[in-house]
Amino acid sequence: MPWNWTKPLMLALVAVTAAGCATNKEELLTHGGRSMHDIWRQEAGDGGSGGNVAGRQLLDARQSLRRP
């Protein structure tokens, strides 16, 4: 039977697993000292500052579209 492909496949699987276990979460997924809340607020468009005009306009637009 042709089992020639299993040894390279297993070797590759072991290598990927070992590389995955050797990395650090902080090295792989850096966040620059910001919390998830800071990132969420910045990406949501209010830039991390609460109560600005654009944020208020967005809330007003959402309120007008809300069903009664």
Short mmCIF file of N, CA and C in Angstrom, two decimals:
data_model
loop_
_atom_site.label_atom_id
_atom_site.label_comp_id
_atom_site.label_asym_id
_atom_site.label_seq_id
_atom_site.Cartn_x
_atom_site.Cartn_y
_atom_site.Cartn_z
N MET A 1 0.83 -1.19 0.00
CA MET A 1 0.00 0.00 0.00
C MET A 1 0.88 1.25 0.00
N PRO A 2 0.42 2.30 -0.69
CA PRO A 2 1.22 3.53 -0.76
C PRO A 2 1.02 4.41 0.48
N TRP A 3 1.88 4.26 1.47
CA TRP A 3 1.83 5.09 2.67
C TRP A 3 2.94 6.13 2.66
N ASN A 4 3.40 6.48 1.50
CA ASN A 4 4.54 7.40 1.40
C ASN A 4 4.20 8.83 1.81
N TRP A 5 2.95 9.20 1.77
CA TRP A 5 2.56 10.57 2.07
C TRP A 5 2.31 10.81 3.56
N THR A 6 2.19 9.76 4.36
CA THR A 6 1.84 9.95 5.77
C THR A 6 3.00 10.48 6.61
N LYS A 7 4.21 10.03 6.34
CA LYS A 7 5.35 10.51 7.14
C LYS A 7 5.59 12.00 6.95
N PRO A 8 5.61 12.53 5.70
CA PRO A 8 5.77 13.98 5.55
C PRO A 8 4.60 14.77 6.15
N LEU A 9 3.40 14.22 6.05
CA LEU A 9 2.24 14.90 6.62
C LEU A 9 2.34 14.96 8.14
N MET A 10 2.71 13.87 8.76
CA MET A 10 2.85 13.86 10.22
C MET A 10 3.99 14.76 10.67
N LEU A 11 5.07 14.78 9.93
CA LEU A 11 6.19 15.66 10.26
C LEU A 11 5.77 17.13 10.17
N ALA A 12 5.03 17.47 9.13
CA ALA A 12 4.54 18.85 8.99
C ALA A 12 3.58 19.21 10.12
N LEU A 13 2.72 18.28 10.49
CA LEU A 13 1.77 18.53 11.58
C LEU A 13 2.49 18.75 12.91
N VAL A 14 3.49 17.95 13.17
CA VAL A 14 4.27 18.11 14.40
C VAL A 14 5.02 19.44 14.38
N ALA A 15 5.57 19.82 13.24
CA ALA A 15 6.31 21.08 13.14
C ALA A 15 5.39 22.28 13.37
N VAL A 16 4.20 22.25 12.78
CA VAL A 16 3.25 23.35 12.96
C VAL A 16 2.78 23.42 14.41
N THR A 17 2.51 22.29 15.00
CA THR A 17 2.08 22.27 16.40
C THR A 17 3.18 22.79 17.32
N ALA A 18 4.40 22.37 17.09
CA ALA A 18 5.51 22.84 17.92
C ALA A 18 5.73 24.34 17.75
N ALA A 19 5.60 24.84 16.54
CA ALA A 19 5.76 26.28 16.31
C ALA A 19 4.63 27.06 16.97
N GLY A 20 3.43 26.51 16.94
CA GLY A 20 2.30 27.18 17.58
C GLY A 20 2.44 27.24 19.08
N CYS A 21 2.98 26.20 19.67
CA CYS A 21 3.18 26.18 21.12
C CYS A 21 4.36 27.04 21.55
N ALA A 22 5.27 27.33 20.65
CA ALA A 22 6.47 28.08 21.00
C ALA A 22 6.25 29.59 20.96
N THR A 23 5.16 30.04 20.33
CA THR A 23 4.94 31.48 20.22
C THR A 23 4.22 32.00 21.45
N ASN A 24 4.36 33.28 21.68
CA ASN A 24 3.75 33.95 22.81
C ASN A 24 2.56 34.76 22.31
N LYS A 25 1.48 34.79 23.07
CA LYS A 25 0.29 35.54 22.66
C LYS A 25 0.60 37.02 22.49
N GLU A 26 1.42 37.56 23.37
CA GLU A 26 1.75 38.98 23.30
C GLU A 26 2.59 39.30 22.07
N GLU A 27 3.43 38.38 21.64
CA GLU A 27 4.22 38.60 20.42
C GLU A 27 3.35 38.50 19.18
N LEU A 28 2.43 37.56 19.21
CA LEU A 28 1.61 37.28 18.04
C LEU A 28 0.48 38.30 17.88
N LEU A 29 -0.16 38.65 18.98
CA LEU A 29 -1.32 39.55 18.94
C LEU A 29 -1.04 40.77 19.81
N THR A 30 -0.22 41.67 19.32
CA THR A 30 0.09 42.87 20.10
C THR A 30 -1.06 43.86 20.05
N HIS A 31 -1.25 44.57 21.12
CA HIS A 31 -2.33 45.55 21.18
C HIS A 31 -1.85 46.93 21.56
N GLY A 32 -0.58 47.10 21.79
CA GLY A 32 -0.02 48.42 22.05
C GLY A 32 -0.47 49.06 23.34
N GLY A 33 -0.85 48.29 24.33
CA GLY A 33 -1.24 48.85 25.61
C GLY A 33 -2.69 49.30 25.68
N ARG A 34 -3.43 49.15 24.60
CA ARG A 34 -4.84 49.55 24.61
C ARG A 34 -5.70 48.37 25.04
N SER A 35 -6.79 48.67 25.71
CA SER A 35 -7.72 47.62 26.11
C SER A 35 -8.70 47.36 24.97
N MET A 36 -9.44 46.27 25.08
CA MET A 36 -10.42 45.94 24.06
C MET A 36 -11.49 47.03 23.98
N HIS A 37 -11.82 47.62 25.10
CA HIS A 37 -12.82 48.69 25.11
C HIS A 37 -12.32 49.91 24.32
N ASP A 38 -11.06 50.26 24.50
CA ASP A 38 -10.48 51.38 23.75
C ASP A 38 -10.49 51.11 22.25
N ILE A 39 -10.10 49.90 21.87
CA ILE A 39 -10.08 49.53 20.45
C ILE A 39 -11.49 49.57 19.88
N TRP A 40 -12.46 49.04 20.61
CA TRP A 40 -13.85 49.02 20.15
C TRP A 40 -14.37 50.44 19.94
N ARG A 41 -14.11 51.32 20.88
CA ARG A 41 -14.61 52.69 20.76
C ARG A 41 -13.94 53.42 19.61
N GLN A 42 -12.65 53.19 19.39
CA GLN A 42 -11.96 53.85 18.29
C GLN A 42 -12.48 53.35 16.95
N GLU A 43 -12.66 52.04 16.83
CA GLU A 43 -13.12 51.48 15.56
C GLU A 43 -14.60 51.77 15.32
N ALA A 44 -15.36 52.05 16.38
CA ALA A 44 -16.78 52.37 16.22
C ALA A 44 -16.97 53.78 15.68
N GLY A 45 -15.92 54.58 15.72
CA GLY A 45 -16.01 55.89 15.10
C GLY A 45 -16.02 57.06 16.04
N ASP A 46 -16.06 56.81 17.36
CA ASP A 46 -16.08 57.98 18.23
C ASP A 46 -14.68 58.35 18.72
N GLY A 47 -13.66 57.63 18.26
CA GLY A 47 -12.28 58.01 18.53
C GLY A 47 -11.86 57.89 19.97
N GLY A 48 -12.67 57.23 20.78
CA GLY A 48 -12.31 57.06 22.17
C GLY A 48 -12.75 58.19 23.06
N SER A 49 -13.37 59.21 22.50
CA SER A 49 -13.86 60.32 23.32
C SER A 49 -15.38 60.28 23.33
N GLY A 50 -15.94 60.16 24.50
CA GLY A 50 -17.39 60.08 24.60
C GLY A 50 -18.04 61.44 24.49
N GLY A 51 -19.23 61.49 23.91
CA GLY A 51 -20.01 62.71 23.89
C GLY A 51 -19.68 63.68 22.78
N ASN A 52 -19.08 63.25 21.71
CA ASN A 52 -18.79 64.20 20.64
C ASN A 52 -19.99 64.35 19.72
N VAL A 53 -19.95 65.30 18.84
CA VAL A 53 -21.08 65.65 17.98
C VAL A 53 -21.42 64.51 17.02
N ALA A 54 -20.42 63.89 16.42
CA ALA A 54 -20.68 62.82 15.46
C ALA A 54 -21.35 61.63 16.15
N GLY A 55 -20.92 61.33 17.36
CA GLY A 55 -21.54 60.24 18.11
C GLY A 55 -22.99 60.54 18.44
N ARG A 56 -23.26 61.79 18.78
CA ARG A 56 -24.63 62.19 19.09
C ARG A 56 -25.51 62.12 17.84
N GLN A 57 -24.98 62.55 16.70
CA GLN A 57 -25.73 62.48 15.45
C GLN A 57 -26.03 61.03 15.08
N LEU A 58 -25.08 60.15 15.31
CA LEU A 58 -25.29 58.74 15.03
C LEU A 58 -26.40 58.17 15.90
N LEU A 59 -26.39 58.51 17.18
CA LEU A 59 -27.45 58.04 18.07
C LEU A 59 -28.81 58.60 17.67
N ASP A 60 -28.86 59.86 17.26
CA ASP A 60 -30.12 60.45 16.82
C ASP A 60 -30.64 59.76 15.56
N ALA A 61 -29.75 59.46 14.62
CA ALA A 61 -30.17 58.76 13.40
C ALA A 61 -30.68 57.36 13.71
N ARG A 62 -30.03 56.68 14.61
CA ARG A 62 -30.50 55.34 14.99
C ARG A 62 -31.87 55.41 15.67
N GLN A 63 -32.05 56.42 16.50
CA GLN A 63 -33.33 56.57 17.19
C GLN A 63 -34.46 56.84 16.21
N SER A 64 -34.19 57.64 15.18
CA SER A 64 -35.25 57.94 14.21
C SER A 64 -35.59 56.73 13.35
N LEU A 65 -34.66 55.80 13.18
CA LEU A 65 -34.92 54.60 12.39
C LEU A 65 -35.53 53.47 13.21
N ARG A 66 -35.54 53.61 14.50
CA ARG A 66 -36.06 52.55 15.37
C ARG A 66 -37.58 52.43 15.21
N ARG A 67 -38.04 51.20 15.19
CA ARG A 67 -39.48 50.96 15.05
C ARG A 67 -40.20 51.28 16.36
N PRO A 68 -41.45 51.76 16.26
CA PRO A 68 -42.21 52.07 17.49
C PRO A 68 -42.65 50.82 18.23
#
